[in-house]
Short mmCIF file of C-alpha atoms in Angstrom, two decimals:
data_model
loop_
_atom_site.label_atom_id
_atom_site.label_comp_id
_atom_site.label_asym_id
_atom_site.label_seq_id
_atom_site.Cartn_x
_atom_site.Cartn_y
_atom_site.Cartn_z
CA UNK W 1 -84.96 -64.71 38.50
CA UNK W 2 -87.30 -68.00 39.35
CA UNK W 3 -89.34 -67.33 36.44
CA UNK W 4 -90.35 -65.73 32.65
CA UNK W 5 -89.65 -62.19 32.55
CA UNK W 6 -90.88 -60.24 29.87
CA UNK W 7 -89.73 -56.44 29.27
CA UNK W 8 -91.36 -53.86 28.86
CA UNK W 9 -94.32 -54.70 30.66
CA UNK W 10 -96.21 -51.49 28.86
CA UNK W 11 -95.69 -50.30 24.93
CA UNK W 12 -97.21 -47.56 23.31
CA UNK W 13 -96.21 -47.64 19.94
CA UNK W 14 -96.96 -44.81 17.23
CA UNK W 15 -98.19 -46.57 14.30
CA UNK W 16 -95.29 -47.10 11.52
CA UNK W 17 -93.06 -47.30 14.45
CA UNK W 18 -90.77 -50.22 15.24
CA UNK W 19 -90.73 -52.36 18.08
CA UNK W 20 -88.37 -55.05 19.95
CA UNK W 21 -89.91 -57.25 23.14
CA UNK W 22 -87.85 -59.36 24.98
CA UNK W 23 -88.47 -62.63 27.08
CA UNK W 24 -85.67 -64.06 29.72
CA UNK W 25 -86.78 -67.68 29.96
CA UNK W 26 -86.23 -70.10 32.69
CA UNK W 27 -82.55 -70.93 32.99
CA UNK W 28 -82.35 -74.31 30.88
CA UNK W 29 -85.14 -74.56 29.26
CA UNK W 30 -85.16 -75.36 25.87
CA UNK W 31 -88.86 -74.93 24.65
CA UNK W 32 -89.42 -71.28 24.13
CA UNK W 33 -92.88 -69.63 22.60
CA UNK W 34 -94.58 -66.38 21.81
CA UNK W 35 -97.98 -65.91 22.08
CA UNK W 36 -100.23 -62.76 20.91
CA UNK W 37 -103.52 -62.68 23.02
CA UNK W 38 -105.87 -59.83 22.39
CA UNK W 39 -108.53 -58.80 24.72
CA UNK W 40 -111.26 -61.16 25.20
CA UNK W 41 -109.39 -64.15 23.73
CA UNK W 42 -106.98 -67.03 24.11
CA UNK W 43 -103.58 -66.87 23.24
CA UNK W 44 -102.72 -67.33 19.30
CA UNK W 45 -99.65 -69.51 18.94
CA UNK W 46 -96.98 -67.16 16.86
CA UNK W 47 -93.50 -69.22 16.61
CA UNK W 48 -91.60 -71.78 18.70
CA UNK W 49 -87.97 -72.23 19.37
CA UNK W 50 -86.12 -75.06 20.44
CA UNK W 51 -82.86 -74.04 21.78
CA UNK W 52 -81.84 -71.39 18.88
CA UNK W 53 -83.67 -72.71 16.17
CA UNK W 54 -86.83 -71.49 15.08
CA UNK W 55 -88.65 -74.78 14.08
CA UNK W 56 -92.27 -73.22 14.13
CA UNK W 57 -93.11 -69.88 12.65
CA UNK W 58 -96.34 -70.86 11.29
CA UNK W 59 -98.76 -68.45 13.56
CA UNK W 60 -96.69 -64.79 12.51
CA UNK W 61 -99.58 -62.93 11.04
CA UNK W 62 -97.44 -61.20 9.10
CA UNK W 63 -93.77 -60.57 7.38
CA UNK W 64 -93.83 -57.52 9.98
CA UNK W 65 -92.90 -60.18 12.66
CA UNK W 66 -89.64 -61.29 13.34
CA UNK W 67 -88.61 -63.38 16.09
CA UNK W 68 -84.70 -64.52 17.62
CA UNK W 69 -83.06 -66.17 19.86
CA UNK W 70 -79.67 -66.64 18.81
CA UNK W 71 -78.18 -67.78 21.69
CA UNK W 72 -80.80 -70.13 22.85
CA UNK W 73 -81.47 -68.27 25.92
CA UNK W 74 -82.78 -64.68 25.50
CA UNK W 75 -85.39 -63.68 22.74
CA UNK W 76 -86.59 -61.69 21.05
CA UNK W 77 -89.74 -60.65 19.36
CA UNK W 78 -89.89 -57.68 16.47
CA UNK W 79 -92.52 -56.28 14.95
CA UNK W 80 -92.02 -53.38 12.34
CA UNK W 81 -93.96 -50.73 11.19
CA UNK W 82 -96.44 -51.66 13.99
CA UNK W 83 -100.52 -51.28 13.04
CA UNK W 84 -103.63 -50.97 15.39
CA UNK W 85 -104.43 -54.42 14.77
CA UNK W 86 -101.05 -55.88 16.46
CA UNK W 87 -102.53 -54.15 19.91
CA UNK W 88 -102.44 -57.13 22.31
CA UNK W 89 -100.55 -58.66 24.86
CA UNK W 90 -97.42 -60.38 23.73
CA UNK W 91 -96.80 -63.81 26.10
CA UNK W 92 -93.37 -65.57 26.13
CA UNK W 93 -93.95 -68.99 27.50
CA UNK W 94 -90.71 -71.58 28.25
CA UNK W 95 -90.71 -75.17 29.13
CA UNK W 96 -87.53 -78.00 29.40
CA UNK W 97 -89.71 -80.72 27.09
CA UNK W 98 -87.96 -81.02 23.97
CA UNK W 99 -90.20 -80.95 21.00
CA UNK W 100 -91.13 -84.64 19.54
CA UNK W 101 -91.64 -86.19 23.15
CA UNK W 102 -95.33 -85.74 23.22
CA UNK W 103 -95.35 -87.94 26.29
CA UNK W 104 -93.34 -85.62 28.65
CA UNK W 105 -96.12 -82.87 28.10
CA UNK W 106 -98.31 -85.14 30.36
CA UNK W 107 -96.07 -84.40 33.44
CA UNK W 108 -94.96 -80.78 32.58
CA UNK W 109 -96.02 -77.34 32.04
CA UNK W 110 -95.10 -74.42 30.01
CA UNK W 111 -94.48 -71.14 32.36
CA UNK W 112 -95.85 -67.78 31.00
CA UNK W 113 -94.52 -64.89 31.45
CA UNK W 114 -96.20 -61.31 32.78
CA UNK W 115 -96.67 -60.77 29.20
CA UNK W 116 -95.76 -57.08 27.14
CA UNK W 117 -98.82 -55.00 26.59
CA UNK W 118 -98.76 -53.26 23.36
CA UNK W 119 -101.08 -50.25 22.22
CA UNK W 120 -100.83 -49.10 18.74
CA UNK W 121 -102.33 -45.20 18.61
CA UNK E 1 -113.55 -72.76 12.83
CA UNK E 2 -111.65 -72.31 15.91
CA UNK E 3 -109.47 -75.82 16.52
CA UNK E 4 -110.02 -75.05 20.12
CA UNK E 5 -113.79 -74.09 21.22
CA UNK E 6 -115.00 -73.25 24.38
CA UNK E 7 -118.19 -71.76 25.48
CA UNK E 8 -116.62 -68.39 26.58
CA UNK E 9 -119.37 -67.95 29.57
CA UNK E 10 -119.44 -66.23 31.78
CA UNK E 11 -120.93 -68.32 34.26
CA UNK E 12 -121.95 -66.88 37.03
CA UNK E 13 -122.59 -69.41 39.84
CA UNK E 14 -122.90 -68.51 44.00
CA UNK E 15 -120.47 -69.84 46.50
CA UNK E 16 -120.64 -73.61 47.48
CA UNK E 17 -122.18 -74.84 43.58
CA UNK E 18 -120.53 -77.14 41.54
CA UNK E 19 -120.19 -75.96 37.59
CA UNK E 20 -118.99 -78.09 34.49
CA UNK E 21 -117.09 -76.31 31.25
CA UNK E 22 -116.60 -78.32 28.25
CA UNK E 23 -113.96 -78.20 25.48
CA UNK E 24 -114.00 -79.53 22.22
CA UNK E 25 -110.84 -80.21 19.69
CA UNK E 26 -110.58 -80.42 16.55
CA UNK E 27 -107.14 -82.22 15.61
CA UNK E 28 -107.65 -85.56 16.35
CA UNK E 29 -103.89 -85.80 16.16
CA UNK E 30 -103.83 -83.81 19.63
CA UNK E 31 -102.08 -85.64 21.98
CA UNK E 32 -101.92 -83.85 25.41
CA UNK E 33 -104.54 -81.59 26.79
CA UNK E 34 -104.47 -79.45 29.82
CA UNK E 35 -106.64 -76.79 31.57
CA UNK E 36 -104.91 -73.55 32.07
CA UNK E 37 -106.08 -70.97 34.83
CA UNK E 38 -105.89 -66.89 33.84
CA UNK E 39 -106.80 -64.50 36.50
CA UNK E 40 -107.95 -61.17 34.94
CA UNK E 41 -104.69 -58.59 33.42
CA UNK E 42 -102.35 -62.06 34.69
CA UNK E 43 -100.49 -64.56 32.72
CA UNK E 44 -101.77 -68.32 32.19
CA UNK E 45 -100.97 -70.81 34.39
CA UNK E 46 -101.23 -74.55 34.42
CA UNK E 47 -104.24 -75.84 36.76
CA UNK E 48 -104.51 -79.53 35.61
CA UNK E 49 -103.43 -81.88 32.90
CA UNK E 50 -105.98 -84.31 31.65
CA UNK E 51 -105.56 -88.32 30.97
CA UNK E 52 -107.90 -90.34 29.42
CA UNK E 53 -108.86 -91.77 32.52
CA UNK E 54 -109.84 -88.91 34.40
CA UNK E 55 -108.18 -86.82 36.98
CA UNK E 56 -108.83 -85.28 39.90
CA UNK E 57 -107.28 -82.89 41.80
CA UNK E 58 -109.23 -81.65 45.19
CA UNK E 59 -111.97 -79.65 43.92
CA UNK E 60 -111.36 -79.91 40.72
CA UNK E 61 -112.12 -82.88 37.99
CA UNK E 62 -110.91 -83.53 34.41
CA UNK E 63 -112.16 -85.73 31.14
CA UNK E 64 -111.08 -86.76 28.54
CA UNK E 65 -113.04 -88.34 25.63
CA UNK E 66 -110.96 -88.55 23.02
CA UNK E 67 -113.55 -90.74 20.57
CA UNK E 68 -115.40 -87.52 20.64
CA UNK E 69 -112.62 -85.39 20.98
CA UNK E 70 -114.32 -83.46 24.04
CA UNK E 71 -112.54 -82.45 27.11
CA UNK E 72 -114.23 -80.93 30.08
CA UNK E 73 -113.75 -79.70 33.51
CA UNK E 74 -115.77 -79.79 36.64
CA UNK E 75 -115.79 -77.73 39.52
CA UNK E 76 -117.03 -78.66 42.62
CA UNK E 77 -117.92 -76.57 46.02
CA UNK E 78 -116.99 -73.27 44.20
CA UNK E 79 -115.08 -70.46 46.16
CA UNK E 80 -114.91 -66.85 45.87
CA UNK E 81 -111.15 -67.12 44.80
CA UNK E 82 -111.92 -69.80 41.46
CA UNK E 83 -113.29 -66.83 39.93
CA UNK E 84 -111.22 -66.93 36.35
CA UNK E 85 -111.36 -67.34 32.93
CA UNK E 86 -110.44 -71.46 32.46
CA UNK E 87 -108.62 -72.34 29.20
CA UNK E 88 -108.57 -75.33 27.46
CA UNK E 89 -105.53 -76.29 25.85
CA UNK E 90 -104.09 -79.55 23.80
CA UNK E 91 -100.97 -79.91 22.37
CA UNK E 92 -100.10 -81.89 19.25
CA UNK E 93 -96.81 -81.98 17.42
CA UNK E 94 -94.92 -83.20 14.19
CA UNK E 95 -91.29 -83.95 13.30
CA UNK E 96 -89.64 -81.66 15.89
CA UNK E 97 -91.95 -78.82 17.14
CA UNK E 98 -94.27 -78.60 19.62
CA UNK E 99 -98.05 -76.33 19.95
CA UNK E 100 -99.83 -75.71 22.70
CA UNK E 101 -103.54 -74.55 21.12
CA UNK E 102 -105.45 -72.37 23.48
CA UNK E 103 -108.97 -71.85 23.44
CA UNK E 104 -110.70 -68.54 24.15
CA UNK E 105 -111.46 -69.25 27.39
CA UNK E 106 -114.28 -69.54 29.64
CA UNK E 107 -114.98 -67.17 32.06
CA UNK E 108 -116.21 -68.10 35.88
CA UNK E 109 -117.71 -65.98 38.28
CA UNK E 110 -118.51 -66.95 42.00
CA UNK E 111 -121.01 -64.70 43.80
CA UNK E 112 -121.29 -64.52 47.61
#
C-alpha cells in the first residue's frame, strides 16, 4: 500500500491479557516510531527505530512494553498483561530521514498511520 | 511541565476570521518544529514546517522565535473545513535518534 498501515484498527483487551499491534511502514523508510495518544491529548513518544535497531526506548511507560522490528521493515508493538491505563490509541509513524541529520527534518515529514485503538475492560 | 505546551482551546471562531495559536518549547536544543493537523478519530498529518524566518503557506502563517523559544501559527480567512485540533511539534535529537515532541493540541472550531 501507499501508506502506514496499522492492524487491528480496534482492540478490546481483557485486562491481564496480552497483546501484539503491528505497523507496515512505507516501503524504504528507515525512521520508524510508536506513539500512545490517549483521548484528549497529543501523542507521547514511546520508542524509535532506525532500520532494526531500537536506538530510542526512552518513552515505554513500562517493562510491559516491548517493541520489534527485526527485519527493519515490519513492527511490532507488545504490551503484556495489559491495564486500563494503557487504553489509547497506538500510532506508528515512518519517515526516510535518518536519525542525526536534523537538517533533513526541515524538508520532510513523518507519515502516521490510522492508528490501533485499544480498550482495556 | 509539559516540554511541549499549547493552549488546548477550543477556539471557536465564525467563518471568514483570522485566529492565532501559540506554542511554546522547552528544549532549547530543539531543532526543527512543525505544525501537525488531526481531524477528529484521524491520524496526524503534517500541515507546515516552520523556519526561523517565517513561512507561509496560502492561508496559513508560521513563526518561529527561537530566543523565546515560542512558535505560533496564524490562520487567516477561516473555513468551515480548518476545523481541527492543530499540534505543535519540534524535533530535537542526539547521537543517532531522532523525537518528534507533540503537544496536546489545540482545538479549532469554525462556525457558519
Amino acid at each position: 500500500g501507499a501508506g502506514v498501515s496499522q492492524s487491528p484498527r480496534y482492540k478490546v483487551a481483557k485486562r491481564g491479557q496480552d497483546v501484539a499491534l503491528r505497523c507496515d511502514p512505507i516501503s524504504g523508510h528507515v525512521s520508524l516510531f510508536w506513539y500512545q495518544q490517549a483521548l484528549g491529548q497529543g501523542p507521547e513518544f514511546l520508542t524509535y527505530f532506525q532500520n532494526e535497531a531500537q536506538l530510542d526506548k526512552s518513552g515505554l511507560p513500562s517493562d510491559r512494553f516491548f517493541a520489534e522490528r527485526p527485519e527493519g521493515s515490519v513492527s511490532t508493538l507488545k504490551i503484556q498483561r495489559t491495564q486500563q491505563e494503557d487504553s489509547a490509541v497506538y500510532l506508528c509513524a515512518s519517515s526516510f530521514v535518518r536519525g542525526g541529520a536534523p537538517h533533513i527534518w526541515m524538508n520532510t515529514e513523518a507519515f502516521f498511520g490510522q492508528g490501533t485503538r485499544l480498550t482495556v475492560v | 511541565r509539559k516540554e511541549v505546551e499549547q493552549d488546548p482551546g477550543p477556539f471557536n471562531v465564525p467563518e471568514g476570521a483570522t485566529v492565532a495559536f501559540n506554542c511554546t518549547y522547552s528544549n532549547s536544543a530543539s531543532q526543527s518544529f512543525f505544525w501537525y493537523r488531526q481531524d477528529c478519530r484521524k491520524e496526524p498529518k503534517l500541515l507546515m514546517s516552520v523556519y526561523s524566518s517565517g513561512n507561509e503557506d496560502g492561508r496559513f502563517t508560521a513563526q518561529l522565535n527561537r530566543a523565546s523559544q515560542y512558535i505560533s501559527l496564524l490562520i487567516r480567512d477561516s473555513k468551515l473545513s480548518d476545523s481541527a485540533t492543530y499540534l505543535c511539534v519540534v524535533n530535537h535529537y542526539s547521537y543517532n535518534t531522532d523525537k518528534l515532541i507533540f503537544g496536546t493540541g489545540t482545538r479549532l472550531q469554525v462556525f457558519p
